[in-house]
Coordinates of C-alpha atoms and ligand atoms in Angstrom, one line a residue:
X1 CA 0.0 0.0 0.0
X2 CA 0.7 3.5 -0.4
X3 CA -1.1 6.0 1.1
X4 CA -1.9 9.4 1.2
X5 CA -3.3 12.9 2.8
X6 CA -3.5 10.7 6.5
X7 CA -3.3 14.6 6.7
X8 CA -5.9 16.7 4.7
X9 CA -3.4 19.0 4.0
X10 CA 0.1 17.4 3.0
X11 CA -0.7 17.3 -1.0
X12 CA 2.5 15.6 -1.7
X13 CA 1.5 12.4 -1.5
X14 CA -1.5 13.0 -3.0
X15 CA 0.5 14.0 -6.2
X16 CA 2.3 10.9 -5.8
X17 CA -0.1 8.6 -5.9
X18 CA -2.2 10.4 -8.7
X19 CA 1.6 10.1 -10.7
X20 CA 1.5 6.0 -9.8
X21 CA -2.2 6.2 -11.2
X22 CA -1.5 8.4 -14.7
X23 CA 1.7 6.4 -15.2
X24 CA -0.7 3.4 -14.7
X25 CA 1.5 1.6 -12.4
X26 CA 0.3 -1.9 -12.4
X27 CA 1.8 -4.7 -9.9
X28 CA 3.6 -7.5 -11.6
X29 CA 2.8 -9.9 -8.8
X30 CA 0.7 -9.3 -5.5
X31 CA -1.6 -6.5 -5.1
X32 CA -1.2 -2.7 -4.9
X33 CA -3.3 -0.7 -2.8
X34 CA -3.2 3.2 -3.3
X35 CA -5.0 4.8 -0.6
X36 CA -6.4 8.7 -0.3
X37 CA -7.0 8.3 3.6
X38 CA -8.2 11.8 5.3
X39 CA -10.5 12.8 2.3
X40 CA -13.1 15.0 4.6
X41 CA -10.0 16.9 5.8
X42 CA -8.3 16.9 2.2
X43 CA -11.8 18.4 0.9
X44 CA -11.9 21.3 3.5
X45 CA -8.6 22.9 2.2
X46 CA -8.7 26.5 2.5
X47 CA -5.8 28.7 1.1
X48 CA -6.3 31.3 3.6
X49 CA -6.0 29.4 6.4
X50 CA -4.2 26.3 4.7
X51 CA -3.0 24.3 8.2
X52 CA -6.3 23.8 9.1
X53 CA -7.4 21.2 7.1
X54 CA -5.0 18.7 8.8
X55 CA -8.3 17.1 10.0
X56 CA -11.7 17.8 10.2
X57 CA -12.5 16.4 14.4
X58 CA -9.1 14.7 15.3
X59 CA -5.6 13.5 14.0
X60 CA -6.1 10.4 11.7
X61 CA -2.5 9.3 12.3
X62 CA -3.4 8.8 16.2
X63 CA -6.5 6.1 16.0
X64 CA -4.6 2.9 15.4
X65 CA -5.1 0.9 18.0
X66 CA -8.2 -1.8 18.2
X67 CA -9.4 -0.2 21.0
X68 CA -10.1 3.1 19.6
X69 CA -10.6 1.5 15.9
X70 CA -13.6 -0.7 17.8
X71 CA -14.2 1.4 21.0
X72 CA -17.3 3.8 20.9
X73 CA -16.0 6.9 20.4
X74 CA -17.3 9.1 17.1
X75 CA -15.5 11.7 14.8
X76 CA -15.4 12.0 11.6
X77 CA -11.7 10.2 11.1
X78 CA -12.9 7.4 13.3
X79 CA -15.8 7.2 10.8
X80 CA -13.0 7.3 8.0
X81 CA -10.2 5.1 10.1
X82 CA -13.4 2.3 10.7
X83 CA -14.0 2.1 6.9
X84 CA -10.4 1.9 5.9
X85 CA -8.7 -0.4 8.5
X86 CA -10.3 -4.1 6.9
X87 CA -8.1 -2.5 3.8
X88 CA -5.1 -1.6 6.3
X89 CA -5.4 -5.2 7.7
X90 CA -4.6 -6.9 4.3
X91 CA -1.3 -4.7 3.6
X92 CA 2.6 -6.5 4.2
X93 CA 4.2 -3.7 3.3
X94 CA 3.2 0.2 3.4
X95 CA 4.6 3.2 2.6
X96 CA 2.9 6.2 4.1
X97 CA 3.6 9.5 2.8
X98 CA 3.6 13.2 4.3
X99 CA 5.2 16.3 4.4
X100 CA 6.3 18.8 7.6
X101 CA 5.4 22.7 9.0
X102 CA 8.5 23.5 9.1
X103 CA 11.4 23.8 6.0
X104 CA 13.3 20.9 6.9
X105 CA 15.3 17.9 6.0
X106 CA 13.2 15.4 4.8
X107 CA 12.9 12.1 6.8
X108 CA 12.0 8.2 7.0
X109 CA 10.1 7.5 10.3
X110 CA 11.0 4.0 10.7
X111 CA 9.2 3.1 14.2
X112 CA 11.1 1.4 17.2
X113 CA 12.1 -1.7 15.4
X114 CA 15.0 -3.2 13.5
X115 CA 13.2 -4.4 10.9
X116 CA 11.9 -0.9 10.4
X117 CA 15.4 0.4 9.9
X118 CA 16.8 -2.3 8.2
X119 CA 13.1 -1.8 6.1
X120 CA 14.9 2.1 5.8
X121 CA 18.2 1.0 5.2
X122 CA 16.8 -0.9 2.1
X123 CA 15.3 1.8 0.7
X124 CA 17.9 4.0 1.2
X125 CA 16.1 7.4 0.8
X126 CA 16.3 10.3 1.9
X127 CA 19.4 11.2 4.0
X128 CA 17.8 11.0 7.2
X129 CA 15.6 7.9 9.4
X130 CA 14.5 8.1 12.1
X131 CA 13.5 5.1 14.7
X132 CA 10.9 5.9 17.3
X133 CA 7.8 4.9 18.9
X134 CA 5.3 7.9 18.1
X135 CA 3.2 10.0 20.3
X136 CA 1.2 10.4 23.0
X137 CA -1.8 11.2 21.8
X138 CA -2.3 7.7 20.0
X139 CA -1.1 5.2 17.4
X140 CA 0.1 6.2 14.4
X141 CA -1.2 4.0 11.5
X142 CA 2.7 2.7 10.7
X143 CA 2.8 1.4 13.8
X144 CA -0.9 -0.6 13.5
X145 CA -0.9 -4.0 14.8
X146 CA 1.5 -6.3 12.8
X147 CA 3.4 -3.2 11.6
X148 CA 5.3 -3.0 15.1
X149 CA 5.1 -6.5 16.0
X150 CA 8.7 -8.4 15.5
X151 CA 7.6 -11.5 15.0
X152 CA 5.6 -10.6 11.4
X153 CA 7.4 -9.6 8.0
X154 CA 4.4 -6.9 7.8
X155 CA 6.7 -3.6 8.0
X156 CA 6.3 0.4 7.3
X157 CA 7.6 3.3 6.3
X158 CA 6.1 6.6 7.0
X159 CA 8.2 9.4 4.6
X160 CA 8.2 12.9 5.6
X161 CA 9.4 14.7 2.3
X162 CA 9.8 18.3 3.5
X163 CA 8.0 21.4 3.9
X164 CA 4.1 21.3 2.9
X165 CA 2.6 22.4 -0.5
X166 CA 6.7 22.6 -1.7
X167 CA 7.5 21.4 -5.3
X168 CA 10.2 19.7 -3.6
X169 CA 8.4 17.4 -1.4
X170 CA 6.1 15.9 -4.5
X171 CA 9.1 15.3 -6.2
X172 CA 10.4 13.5 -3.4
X173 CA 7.2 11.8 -2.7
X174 CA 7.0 10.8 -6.5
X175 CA 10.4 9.3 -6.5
X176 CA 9.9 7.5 -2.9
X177 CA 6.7 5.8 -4.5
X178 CA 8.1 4.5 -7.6
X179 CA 11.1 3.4 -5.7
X180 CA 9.2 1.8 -3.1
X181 CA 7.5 -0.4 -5.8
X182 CA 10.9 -1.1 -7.6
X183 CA 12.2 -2.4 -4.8
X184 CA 9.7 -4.5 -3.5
X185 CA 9.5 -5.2 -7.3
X186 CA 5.9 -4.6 -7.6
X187 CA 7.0 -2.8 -11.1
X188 CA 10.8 -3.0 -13.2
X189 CA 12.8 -0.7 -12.4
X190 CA 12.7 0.1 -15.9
X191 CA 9.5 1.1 -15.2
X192 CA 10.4 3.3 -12.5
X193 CA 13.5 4.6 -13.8
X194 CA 12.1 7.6 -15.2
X195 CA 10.3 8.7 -11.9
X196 CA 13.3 9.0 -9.9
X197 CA 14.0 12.7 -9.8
X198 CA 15.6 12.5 -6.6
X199 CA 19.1 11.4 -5.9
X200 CA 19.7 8.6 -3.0
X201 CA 22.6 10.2 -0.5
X202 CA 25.5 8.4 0.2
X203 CA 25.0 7.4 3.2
X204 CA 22.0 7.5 5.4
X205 CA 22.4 8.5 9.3
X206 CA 20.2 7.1 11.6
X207 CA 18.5 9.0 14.2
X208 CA 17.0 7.6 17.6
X209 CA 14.5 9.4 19.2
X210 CA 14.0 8.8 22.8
X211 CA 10.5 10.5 23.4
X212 CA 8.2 13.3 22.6
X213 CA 7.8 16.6 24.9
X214 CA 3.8 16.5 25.7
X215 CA 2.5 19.8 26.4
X216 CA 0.7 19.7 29.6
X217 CA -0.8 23.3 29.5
X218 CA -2.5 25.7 27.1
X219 CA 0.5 28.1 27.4
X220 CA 3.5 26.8 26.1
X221 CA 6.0 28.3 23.5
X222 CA 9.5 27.8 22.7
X223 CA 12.2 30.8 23.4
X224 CA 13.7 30.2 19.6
X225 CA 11.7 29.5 16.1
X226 CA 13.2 26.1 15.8
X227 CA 12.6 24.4 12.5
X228 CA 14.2 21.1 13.2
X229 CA 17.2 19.0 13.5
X230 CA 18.9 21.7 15.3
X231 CA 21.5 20.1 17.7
X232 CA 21.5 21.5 21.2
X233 CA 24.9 20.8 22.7
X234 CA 24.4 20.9 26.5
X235 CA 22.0 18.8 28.9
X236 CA 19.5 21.0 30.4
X237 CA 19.2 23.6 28.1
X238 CA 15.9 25.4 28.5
X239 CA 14.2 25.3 25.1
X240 CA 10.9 26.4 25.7
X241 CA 8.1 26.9 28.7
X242 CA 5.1 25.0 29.4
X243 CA 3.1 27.1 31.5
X244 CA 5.6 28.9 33.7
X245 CA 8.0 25.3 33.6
X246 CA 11.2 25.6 31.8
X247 CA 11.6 22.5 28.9
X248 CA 14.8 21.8 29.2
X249 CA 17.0 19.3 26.4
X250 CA 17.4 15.5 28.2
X251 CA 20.9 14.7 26.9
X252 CA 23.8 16.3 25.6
X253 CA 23.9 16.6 21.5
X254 CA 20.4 16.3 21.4
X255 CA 18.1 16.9 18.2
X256 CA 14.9 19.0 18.0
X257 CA 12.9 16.6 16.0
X258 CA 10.0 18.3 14.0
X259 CA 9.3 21.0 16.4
X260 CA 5.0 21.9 15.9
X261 CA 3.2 24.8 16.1
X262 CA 0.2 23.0 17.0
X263 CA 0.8 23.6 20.8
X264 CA -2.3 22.4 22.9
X265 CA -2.4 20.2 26.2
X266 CA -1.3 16.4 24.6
X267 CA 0.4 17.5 21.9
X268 CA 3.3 16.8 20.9
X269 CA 5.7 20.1 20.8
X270 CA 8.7 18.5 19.8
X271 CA 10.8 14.9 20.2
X272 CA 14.5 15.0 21.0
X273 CA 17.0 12.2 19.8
X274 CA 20.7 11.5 19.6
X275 CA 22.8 10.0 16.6
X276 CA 23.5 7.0 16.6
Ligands
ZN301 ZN1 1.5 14.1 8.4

């Protein structure tokens, strides 16, 4: 599977999968799912006030759990989660693509398990990966049942390709979705040769995040405008205030991963990891 706009509105993967569908990307073996996910939220785009439409009641990307997926609860992406997940149950292998707030590198979110960065390290794109186990506020769908259990082959990647509505991230997304099928060798990579606009790096560096910062009050705000992947060289530096508490860096060297401006109680305001 591939899937797209989990998040109304990051378009690049949107773009990406409407490239696999002109280009009529057909599987030589197995079956290909292509998957427009958060189409409520996709549909209420509004250029003056284009962050909004990341969802319509709630974050799509935190239902995945059986418990909320069968539990009683109602929104509109619970509605949308509940009609998709029998498809989500069938997938081995899933690419998930979205794109950031902030002008950043872009990045492979490859969940807490080895065989989600050795998943990663196979498909080698982009520079950055990133291994972690999500947020608070619930399950993303790459982590979904079999996806972050060790004992199955299902895997996932979830691709962040850079800065939202960018003509960079599409081309990144477009080239991670053609590669993706190469590799798995859904199509040739004959087929997919043309597609690849974007360059693999080198060498990939692996990032480990050790946990997210939840924001426990309706005040918070960070003393710089971080974009990401800025390295904060001492322990206990104060990055930001929650309320009148001081958040302060964990570790030495640590990374300001994807640093939101969504900043209400149990969200995430930022993760911080180390290289590794
Ligand atoms: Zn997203």
């Amino acid at each position: 599977m591939i899937s797209s706009v989990v998040h109304g509105n990051e378009l690049c993967g949107a773009i990406a999968v409407d490239h696999l569908m002109q280009n009529k990307a057909c599987p030589l073996h197995g079956k290909l799912t292509l998957a427009f996910m958060n189409v409520a939220a996709y549909h209420s785009f509004d250029p003056d006030n284009p962050s909004a439409s990341r969802f319509v009641d709630e974050d799509f990307n935190r239902l995945w759990t059986k418990e909320e997926l069968e539990g009683k609860r109602d929104s509109v992406e619970l509605r949308r989660a509940r009609e998709v997940h029998p498809i989500v149950d069938t997938v081995d292998l899933l690419l998930d693509i979205h794109s950031m707030q902030t002008n950043t590198l872009p990045l492979i979110v490859a969940g807490p398990l080895q065989k989600g960065r050795e998943f990663a390290k196979q498909f080698g794109i982009p520079e950055m990966v990133l291994t972690d186990s999500g947020h608070k506020a619930g399950r993303r769908m790459r982590d979904y049942e079999g996806f972050s259990d060790p004992n199955t082959t299902r895997n996932a990647l979830l691709i962040e390709c850079g800065q939202h509505w960018e003509v960079s991230s599409s081309e990144l997304a477009i080239t991670a979705a053609w590669r993706f099928l190469s590799m798995l060798g859904v199509v040739s990579e004959e087929t997919a040769a043309p597609h690849l606009r974007v360059q693999p790096p080198d060498q990939q560096q692996f990032v480990e995040v050790s946990g997210p910062y939840t924001i426990q009050t309706d005040s918070f705000s960070f003393v710089e405008k971080y974009v990401g992947l800025e390295v904060i060289p001492s322990a206990e530096t104060i990055i930001g205030y929650d309320g009148d508490e001081p958040v302060k860096t964990p570790y030495n060297n640590c990374i300001l991963i994807m640093p939101s401006r969504r900043q209400l109680p149990g969200d995430t305001a930022v993760r911080f990891g180390k290289y590794v």
